[in-house]
PDB file of C-alpha atoms and ligand atoms in Angstrom:
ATOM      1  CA  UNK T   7    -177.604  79.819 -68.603  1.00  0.00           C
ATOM      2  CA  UNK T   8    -177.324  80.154 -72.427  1.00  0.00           C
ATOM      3  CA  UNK T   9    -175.081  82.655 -73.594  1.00  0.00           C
ATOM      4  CA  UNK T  10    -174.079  81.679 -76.962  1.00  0.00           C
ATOM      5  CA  UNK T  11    -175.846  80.458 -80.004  1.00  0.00           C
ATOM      6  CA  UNK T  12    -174.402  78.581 -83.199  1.00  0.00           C
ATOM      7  CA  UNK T  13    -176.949  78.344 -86.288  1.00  0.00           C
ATOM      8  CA  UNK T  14    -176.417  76.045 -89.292  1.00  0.00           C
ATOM      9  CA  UNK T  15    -177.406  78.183 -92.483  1.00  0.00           C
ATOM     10  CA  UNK T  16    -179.735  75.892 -94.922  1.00  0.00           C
ATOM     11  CA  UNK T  17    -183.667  75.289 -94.051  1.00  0.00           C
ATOM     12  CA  UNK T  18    -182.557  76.669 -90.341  1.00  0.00           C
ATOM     13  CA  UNK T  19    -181.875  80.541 -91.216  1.00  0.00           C
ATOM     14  CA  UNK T  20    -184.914  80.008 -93.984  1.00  0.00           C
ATOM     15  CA  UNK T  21    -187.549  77.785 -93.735  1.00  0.00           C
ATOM     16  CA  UNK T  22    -186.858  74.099 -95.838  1.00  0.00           C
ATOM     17  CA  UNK T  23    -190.098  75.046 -97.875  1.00  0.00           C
ATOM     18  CA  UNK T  24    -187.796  77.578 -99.878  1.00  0.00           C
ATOM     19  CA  UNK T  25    -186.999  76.459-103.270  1.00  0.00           C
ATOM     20  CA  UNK T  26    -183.014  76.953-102.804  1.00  0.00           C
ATOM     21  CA  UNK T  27    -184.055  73.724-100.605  1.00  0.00           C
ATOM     22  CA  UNK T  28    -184.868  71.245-103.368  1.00  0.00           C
ATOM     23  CA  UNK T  29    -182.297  72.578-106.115  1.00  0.00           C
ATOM     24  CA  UNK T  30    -179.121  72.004-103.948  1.00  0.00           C
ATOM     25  CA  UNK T  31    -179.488  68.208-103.756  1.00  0.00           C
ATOM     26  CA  UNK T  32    -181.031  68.278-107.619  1.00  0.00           C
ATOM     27  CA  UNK T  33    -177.400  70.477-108.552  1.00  0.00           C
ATOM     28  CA  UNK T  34    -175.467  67.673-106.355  1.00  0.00           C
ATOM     29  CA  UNK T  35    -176.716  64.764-107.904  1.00  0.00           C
ATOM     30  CA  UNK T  36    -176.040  66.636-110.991  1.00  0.00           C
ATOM     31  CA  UNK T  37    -172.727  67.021-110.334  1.00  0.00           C
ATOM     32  CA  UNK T  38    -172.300  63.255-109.162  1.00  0.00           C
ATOM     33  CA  UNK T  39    -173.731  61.915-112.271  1.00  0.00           C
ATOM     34  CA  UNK T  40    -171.517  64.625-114.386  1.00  0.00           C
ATOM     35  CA  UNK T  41    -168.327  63.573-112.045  1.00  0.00           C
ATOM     36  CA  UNK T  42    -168.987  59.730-112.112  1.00  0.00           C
ATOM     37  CA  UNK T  43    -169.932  59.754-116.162  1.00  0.00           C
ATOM     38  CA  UNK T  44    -173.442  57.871-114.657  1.00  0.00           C
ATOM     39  CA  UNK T  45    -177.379  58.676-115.131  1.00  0.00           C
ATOM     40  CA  UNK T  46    -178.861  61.101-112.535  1.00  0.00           C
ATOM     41  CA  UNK T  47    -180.608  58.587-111.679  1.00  0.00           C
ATOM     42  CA  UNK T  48    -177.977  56.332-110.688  1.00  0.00           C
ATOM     43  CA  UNK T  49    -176.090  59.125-109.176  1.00  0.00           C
ATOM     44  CA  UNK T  50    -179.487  60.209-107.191  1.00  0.00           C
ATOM     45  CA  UNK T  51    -179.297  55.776-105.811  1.00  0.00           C
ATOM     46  CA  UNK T  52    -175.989  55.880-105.155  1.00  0.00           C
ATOM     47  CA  UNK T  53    -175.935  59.291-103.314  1.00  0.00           C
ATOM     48  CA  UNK T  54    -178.804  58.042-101.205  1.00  0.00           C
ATOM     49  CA  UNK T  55    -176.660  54.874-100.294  1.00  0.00           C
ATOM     50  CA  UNK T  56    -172.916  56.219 -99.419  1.00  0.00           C
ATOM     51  CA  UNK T  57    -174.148  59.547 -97.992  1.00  0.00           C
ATOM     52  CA  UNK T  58    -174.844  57.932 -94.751  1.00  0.00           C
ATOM     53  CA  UNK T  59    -171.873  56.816 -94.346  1.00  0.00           C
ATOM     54  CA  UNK T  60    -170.215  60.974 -94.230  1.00  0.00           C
ATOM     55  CA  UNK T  61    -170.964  64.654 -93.255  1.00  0.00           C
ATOM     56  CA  UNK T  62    -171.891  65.357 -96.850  1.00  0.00           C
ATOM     57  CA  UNK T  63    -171.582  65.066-100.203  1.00  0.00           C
ATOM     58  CA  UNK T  64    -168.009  66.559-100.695  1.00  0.00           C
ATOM     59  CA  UNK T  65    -167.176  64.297 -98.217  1.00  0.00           C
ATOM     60  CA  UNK T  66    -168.384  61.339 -99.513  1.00  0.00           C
ATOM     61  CA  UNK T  67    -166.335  62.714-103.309  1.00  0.00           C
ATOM     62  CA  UNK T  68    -163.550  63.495-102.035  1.00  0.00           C
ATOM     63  CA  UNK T  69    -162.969  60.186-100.148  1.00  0.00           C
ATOM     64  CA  UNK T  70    -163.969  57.579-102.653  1.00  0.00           C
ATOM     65  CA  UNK T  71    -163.712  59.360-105.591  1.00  0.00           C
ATOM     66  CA  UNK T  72    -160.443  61.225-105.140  1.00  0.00           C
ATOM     67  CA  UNK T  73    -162.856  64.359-106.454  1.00  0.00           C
ATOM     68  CA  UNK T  74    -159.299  66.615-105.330  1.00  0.00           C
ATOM     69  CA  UNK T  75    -160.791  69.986-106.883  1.00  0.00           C
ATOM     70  CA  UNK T  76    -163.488  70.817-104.256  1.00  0.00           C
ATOM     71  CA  UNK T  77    -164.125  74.307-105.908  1.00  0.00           C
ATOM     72  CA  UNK T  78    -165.492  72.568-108.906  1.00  0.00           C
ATOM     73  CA  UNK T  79    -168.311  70.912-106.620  1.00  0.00           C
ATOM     74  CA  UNK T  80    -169.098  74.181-104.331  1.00  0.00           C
ATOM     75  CA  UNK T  81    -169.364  76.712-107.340  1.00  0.00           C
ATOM     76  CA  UNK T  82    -171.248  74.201-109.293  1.00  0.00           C
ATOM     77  CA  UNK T  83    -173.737  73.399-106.506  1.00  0.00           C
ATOM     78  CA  UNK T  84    -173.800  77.032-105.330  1.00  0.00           C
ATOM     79  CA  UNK T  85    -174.145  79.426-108.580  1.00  0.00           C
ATOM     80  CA  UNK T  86    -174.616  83.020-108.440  1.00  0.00           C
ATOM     81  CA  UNK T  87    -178.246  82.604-109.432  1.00  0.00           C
ATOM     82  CA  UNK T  88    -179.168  80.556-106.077  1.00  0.00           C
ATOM     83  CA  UNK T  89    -180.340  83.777-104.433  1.00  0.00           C
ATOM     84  CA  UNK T  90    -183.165  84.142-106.591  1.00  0.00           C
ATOM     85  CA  UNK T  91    -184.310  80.688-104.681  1.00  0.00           C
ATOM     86  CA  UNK T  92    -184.327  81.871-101.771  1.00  0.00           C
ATOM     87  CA  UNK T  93    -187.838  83.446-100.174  1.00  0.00           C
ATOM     88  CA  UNK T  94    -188.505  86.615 -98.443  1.00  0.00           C
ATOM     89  CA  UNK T  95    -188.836  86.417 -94.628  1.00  0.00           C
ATOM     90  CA  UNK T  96    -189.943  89.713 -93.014  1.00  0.00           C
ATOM     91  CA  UNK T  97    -189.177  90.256 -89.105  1.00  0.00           C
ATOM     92  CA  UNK T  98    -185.896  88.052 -89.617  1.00  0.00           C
ATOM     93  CA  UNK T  99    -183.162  90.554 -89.046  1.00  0.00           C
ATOM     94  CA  UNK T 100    -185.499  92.112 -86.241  1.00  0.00           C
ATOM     95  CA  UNK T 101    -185.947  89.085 -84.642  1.00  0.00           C
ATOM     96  CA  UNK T 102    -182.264  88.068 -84.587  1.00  0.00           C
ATOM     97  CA  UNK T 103    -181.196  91.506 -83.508  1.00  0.00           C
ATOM     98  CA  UNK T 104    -183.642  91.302 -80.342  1.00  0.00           C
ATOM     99  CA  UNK T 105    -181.580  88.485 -79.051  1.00  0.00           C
ATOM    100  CA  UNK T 106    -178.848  90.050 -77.933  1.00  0.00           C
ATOM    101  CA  UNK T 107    -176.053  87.265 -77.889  1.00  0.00           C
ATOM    102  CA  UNK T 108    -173.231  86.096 -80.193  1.00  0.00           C
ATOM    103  CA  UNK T 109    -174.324  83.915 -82.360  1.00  0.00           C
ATOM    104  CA  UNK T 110    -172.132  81.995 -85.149  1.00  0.00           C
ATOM    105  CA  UNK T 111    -172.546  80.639 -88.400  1.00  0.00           C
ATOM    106  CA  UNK T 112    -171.936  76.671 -88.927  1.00  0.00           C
ATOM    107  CA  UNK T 113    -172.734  75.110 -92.244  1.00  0.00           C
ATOM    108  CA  UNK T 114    -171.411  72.007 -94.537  1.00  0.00           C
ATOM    109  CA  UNK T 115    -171.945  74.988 -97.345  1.00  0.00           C
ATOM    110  CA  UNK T 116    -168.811  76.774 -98.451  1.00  0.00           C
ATOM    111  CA  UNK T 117    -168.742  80.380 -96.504  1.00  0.00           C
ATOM    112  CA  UNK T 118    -169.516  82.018 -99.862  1.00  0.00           C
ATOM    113  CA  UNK T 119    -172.737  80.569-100.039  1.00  0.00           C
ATOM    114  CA  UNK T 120    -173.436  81.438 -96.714  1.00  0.00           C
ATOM    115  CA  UNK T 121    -171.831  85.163 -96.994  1.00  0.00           C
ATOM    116  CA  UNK T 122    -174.690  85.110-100.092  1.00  0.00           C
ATOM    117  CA  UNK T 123    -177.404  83.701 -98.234  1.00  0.00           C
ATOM    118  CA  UNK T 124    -176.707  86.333 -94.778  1.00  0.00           C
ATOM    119  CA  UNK T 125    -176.378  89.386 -97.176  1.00  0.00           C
ATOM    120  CA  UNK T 126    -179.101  88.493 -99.525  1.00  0.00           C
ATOM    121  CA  UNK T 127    -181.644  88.896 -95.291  1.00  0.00           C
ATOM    122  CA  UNK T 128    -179.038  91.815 -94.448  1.00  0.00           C
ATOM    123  CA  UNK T 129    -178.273  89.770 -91.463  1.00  0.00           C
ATOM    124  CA  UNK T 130    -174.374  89.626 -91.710  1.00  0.00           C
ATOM    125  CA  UNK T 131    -173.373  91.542 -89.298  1.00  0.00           C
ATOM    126  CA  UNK T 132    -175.990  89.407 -86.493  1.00  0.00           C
ATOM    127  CA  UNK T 133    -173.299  86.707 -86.656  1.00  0.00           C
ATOM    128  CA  UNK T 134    -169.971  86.861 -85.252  1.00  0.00           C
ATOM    129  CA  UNK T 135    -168.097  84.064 -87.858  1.00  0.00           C
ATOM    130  CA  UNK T 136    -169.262  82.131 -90.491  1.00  0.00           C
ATOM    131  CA  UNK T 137    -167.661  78.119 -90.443  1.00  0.00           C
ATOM    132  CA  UNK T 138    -168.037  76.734 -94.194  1.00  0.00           C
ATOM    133  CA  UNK T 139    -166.828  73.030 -95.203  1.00  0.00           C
ATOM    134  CA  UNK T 140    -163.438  74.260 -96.554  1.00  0.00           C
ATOM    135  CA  UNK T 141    -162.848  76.126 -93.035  1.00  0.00           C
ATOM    136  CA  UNK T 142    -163.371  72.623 -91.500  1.00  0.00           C
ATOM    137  CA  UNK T 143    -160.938  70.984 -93.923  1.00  0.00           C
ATOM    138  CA  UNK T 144    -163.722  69.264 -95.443  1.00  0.00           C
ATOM    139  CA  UNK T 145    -164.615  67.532 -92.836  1.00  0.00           C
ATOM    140  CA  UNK T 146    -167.839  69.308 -91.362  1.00  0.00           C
ATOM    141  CA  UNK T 147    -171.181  68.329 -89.308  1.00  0.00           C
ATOM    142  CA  UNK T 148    -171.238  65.585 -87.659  1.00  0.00           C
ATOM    143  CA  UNK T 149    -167.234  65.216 -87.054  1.00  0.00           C
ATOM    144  CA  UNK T 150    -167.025  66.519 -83.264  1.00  0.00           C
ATOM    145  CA  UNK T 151    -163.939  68.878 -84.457  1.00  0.00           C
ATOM    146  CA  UNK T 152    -166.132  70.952 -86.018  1.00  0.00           C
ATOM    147  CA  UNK T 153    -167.990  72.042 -83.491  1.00  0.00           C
ATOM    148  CA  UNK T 154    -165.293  72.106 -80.968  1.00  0.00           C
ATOM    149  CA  UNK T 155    -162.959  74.201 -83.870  1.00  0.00           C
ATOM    150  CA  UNK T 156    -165.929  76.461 -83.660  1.00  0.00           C
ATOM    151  CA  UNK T 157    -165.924  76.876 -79.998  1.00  0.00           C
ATOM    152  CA  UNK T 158    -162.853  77.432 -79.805  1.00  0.00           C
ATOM    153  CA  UNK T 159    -162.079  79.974 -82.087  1.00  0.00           C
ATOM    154  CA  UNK T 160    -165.142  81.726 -80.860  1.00  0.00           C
ATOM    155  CA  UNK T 161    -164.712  81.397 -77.013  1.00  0.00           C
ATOM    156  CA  UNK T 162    -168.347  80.071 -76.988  1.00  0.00           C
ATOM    157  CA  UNK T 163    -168.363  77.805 -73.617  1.00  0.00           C
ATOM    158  CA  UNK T 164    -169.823  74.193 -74.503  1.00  0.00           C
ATOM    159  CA  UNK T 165    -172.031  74.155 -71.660  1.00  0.00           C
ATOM    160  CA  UNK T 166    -173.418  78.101 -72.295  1.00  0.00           C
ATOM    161  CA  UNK T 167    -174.428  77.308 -76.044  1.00  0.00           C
ATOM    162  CA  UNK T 168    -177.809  76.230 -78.284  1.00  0.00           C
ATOM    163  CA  UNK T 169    -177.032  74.515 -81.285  1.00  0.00           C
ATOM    164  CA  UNK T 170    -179.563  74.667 -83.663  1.00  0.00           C
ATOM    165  CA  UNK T 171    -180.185  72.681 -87.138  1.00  0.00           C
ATOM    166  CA  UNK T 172    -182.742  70.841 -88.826  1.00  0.00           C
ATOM    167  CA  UNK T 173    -180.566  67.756 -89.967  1.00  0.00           C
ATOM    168  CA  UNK T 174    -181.093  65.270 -86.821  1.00  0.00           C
ATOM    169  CA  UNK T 175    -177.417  63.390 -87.770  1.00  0.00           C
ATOM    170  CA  UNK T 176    -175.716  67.222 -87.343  1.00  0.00           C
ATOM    171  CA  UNK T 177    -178.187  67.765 -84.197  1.00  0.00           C
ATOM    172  CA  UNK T 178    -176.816  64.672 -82.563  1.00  0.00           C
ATOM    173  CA  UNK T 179    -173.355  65.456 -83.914  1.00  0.00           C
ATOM    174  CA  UNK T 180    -173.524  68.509 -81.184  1.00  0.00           C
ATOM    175  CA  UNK T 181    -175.085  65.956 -78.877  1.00  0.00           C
ATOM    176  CA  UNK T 182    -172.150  63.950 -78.857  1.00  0.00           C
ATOM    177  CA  UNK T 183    -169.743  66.458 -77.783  1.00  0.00           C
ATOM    178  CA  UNK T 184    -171.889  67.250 -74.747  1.00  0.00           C
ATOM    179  CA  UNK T 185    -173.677  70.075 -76.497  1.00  0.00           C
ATOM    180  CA  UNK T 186    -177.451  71.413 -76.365  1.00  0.00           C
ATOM    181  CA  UNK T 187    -178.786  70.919 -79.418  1.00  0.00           C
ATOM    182  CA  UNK T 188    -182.435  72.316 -80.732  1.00  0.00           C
ATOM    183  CA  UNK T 189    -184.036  70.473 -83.443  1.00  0.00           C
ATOM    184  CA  UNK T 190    -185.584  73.042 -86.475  1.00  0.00           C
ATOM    185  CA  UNK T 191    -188.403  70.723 -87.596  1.00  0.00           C
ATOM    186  CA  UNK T 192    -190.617  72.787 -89.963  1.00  0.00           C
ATOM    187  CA  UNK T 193    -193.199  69.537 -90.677  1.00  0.00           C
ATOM    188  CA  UNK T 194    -192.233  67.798 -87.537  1.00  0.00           C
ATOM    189  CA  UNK T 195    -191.219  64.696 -89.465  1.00  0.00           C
ATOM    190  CA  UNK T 196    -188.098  63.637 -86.863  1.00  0.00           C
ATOM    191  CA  UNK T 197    -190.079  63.269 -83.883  1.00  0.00           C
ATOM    192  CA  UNK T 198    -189.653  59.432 -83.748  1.00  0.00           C
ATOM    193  CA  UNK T 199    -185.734  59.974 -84.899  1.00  0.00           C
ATOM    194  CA  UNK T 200    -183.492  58.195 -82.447  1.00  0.00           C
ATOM    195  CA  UNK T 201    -181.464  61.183 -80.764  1.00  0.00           C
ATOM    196  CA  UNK T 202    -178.307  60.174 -78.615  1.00  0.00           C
ATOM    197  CA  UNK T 203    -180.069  61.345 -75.477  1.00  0.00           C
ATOM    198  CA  UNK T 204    -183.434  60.480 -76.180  1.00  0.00           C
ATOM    199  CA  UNK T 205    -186.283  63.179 -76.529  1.00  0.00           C
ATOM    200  CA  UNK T 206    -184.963  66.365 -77.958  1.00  0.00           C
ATOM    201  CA  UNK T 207    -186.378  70.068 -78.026  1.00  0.00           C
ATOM    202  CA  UNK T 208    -188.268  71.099 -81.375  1.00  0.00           C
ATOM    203  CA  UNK T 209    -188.689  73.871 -82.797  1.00  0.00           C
ATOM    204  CA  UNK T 210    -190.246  74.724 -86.041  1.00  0.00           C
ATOM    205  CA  UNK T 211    -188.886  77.851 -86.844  1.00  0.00           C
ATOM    206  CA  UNK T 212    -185.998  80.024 -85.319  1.00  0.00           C
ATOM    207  CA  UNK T 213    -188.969  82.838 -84.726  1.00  0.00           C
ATOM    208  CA  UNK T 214    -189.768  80.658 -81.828  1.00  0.00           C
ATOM    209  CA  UNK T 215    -186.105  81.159 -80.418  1.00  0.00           C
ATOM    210  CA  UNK T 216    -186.916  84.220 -77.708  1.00  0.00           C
ATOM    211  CA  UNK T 217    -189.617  82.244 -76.323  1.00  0.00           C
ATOM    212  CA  UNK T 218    -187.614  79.092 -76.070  1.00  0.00           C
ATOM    213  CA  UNK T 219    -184.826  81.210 -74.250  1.00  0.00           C
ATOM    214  CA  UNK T 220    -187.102  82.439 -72.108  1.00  0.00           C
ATOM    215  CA  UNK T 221    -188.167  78.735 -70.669  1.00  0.00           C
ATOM    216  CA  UNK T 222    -184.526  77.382 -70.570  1.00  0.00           C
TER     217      UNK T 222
HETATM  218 MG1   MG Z 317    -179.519  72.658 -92.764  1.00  0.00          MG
END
C-alpha cells in the first residue's frame, strides 16, 4: 500500500520540454568554463566525462576542484530570471491536490530554486519539505543517505513510498535502498536503460500518477 510520495523537482514537476530544461546545463557549463579559466566547449567535454562519476555537478566541483563557495555555483546556475523559463501547466495544482497523501520535495537543486519553481505553480503548500543539495551536505541523488535523510526526517516508511524522477541514475539510486521507484520518461528514451532490478514502471508525466495509484 503506497502512502507516501517523494518527487524530484526538474523535468518531473514540469515536463523536460520546458526551456528552464536546456538553460540549466548551458548556465553550468558556463560556470565550469568561467571556474576552470577553459572554453565552453571544453568545459561542456569535460563535464560530460567526470559527471558520471558523481550526483551532480557541484559534486563533481567541489571534489576535484576544491570549488569551496557553493553559493557562487547555485545563484549563478539558478538566477532570478529562471522563472520566466519555466511553462504554464494548467490542472497541476488540481491534480496534486486530488491525491491526498504527503508528498516531499527531493532535488540536487538548492531549495531556493525549488521554493521558486513550487511558488511560481502555487503548489507549495502540496508538499510537506523540500530536500535541496545544501540540505544533503552536497552530497544528493544517487548517495543512499539522501533518500534515507529524507525518510527519516519525514516519517515516510521505505516500503509505503513512490519515488519518482526522470534521471534513471537517481531512479536506481532509490532502487538501491530498497525503494519503489517510477521512471518520468516524457520521450520514452530510457526504456533499454539497465535498472538495478530490471524492468521499471514508466510514466510520462506525473498527470498519469492517480491512475498509476490506482493499479498498484
Ligand atoms: Mg529531474
Amino acid at each position: 500500500m503506497i502512502k507516501y510520495l517523494i518527487f524530484d523537482l526538474d523535468n518531473t514537476i514540469y515536463p523536460s520540454t520546458a526551456l528552464i530544461n536546456q538553460n540549466i546545463p548551458q548556465r553550468m557549463i558556463s560556470f565550469v568554463a568561467k571556474f576552470l579559466d577553459i572554453s565552453f566547449q571544453d568545459a561542456k567535454l569535460l563535464r560530460s566525462q567526470r559527471l558520471p562519476h558523481y550526483g551532480s555537478t557541484l559534486e563533481w566541483l567541489s571534489t576535484e576542484h576544491n570549488l569551496t563557495n557553493y553559493n557562487d555555483f547555485l545563484s549563478f546556475v539558478h538566477p532570478e530570471e529562471e522563472i520566466n523559463e519555466l511553462p504554464q501547466i494548467s490542472g497541476l495544482r488540481e491534480l496534486l491536490t486530488s491525491v491526498n497523501l504527503p508528498k516531499a520535495i527531493l532535488t540536487n537543486g538548492p531549495k531556493f530554486h525549488a521554493e521558486r519553481v513550487l511558488n511560481f505553480y502555487n503548489i507549495s503548500d502540496c508538499f510537506t519539505n523540500i530536500y535541496g543539495i545544501v540540505e544533503n551536505n552536497l552530497k544528493g541523488k544517487p548517495h543512499p543517505e539522501s533518500y534515507l535523510n529524507l525518510l527519516q526526517k519525514e516519517k515516510f516508511v521505505l516500503e509505503e513510498t513512490l519515488f519518482f524522477d526522470d534521471h534513471p541514475k537517481y531512479v536506481s539510486g532509490f532502487m538501491n535502498v530498497g525503494g519503489f521507484s517510477i521512471l518520468v520518461d516524457r520521450n520514452l528514451e530510457f526504456q533499454n536503460y539497465n535498472f538495478p532490478k530490471g524492468k521499471i514502471k514508466t510514466i510520462q508525466s506525473i498527470f498519469e500518477i492517480p491512475n498509476l495509484l490506482k493499479k498498484l
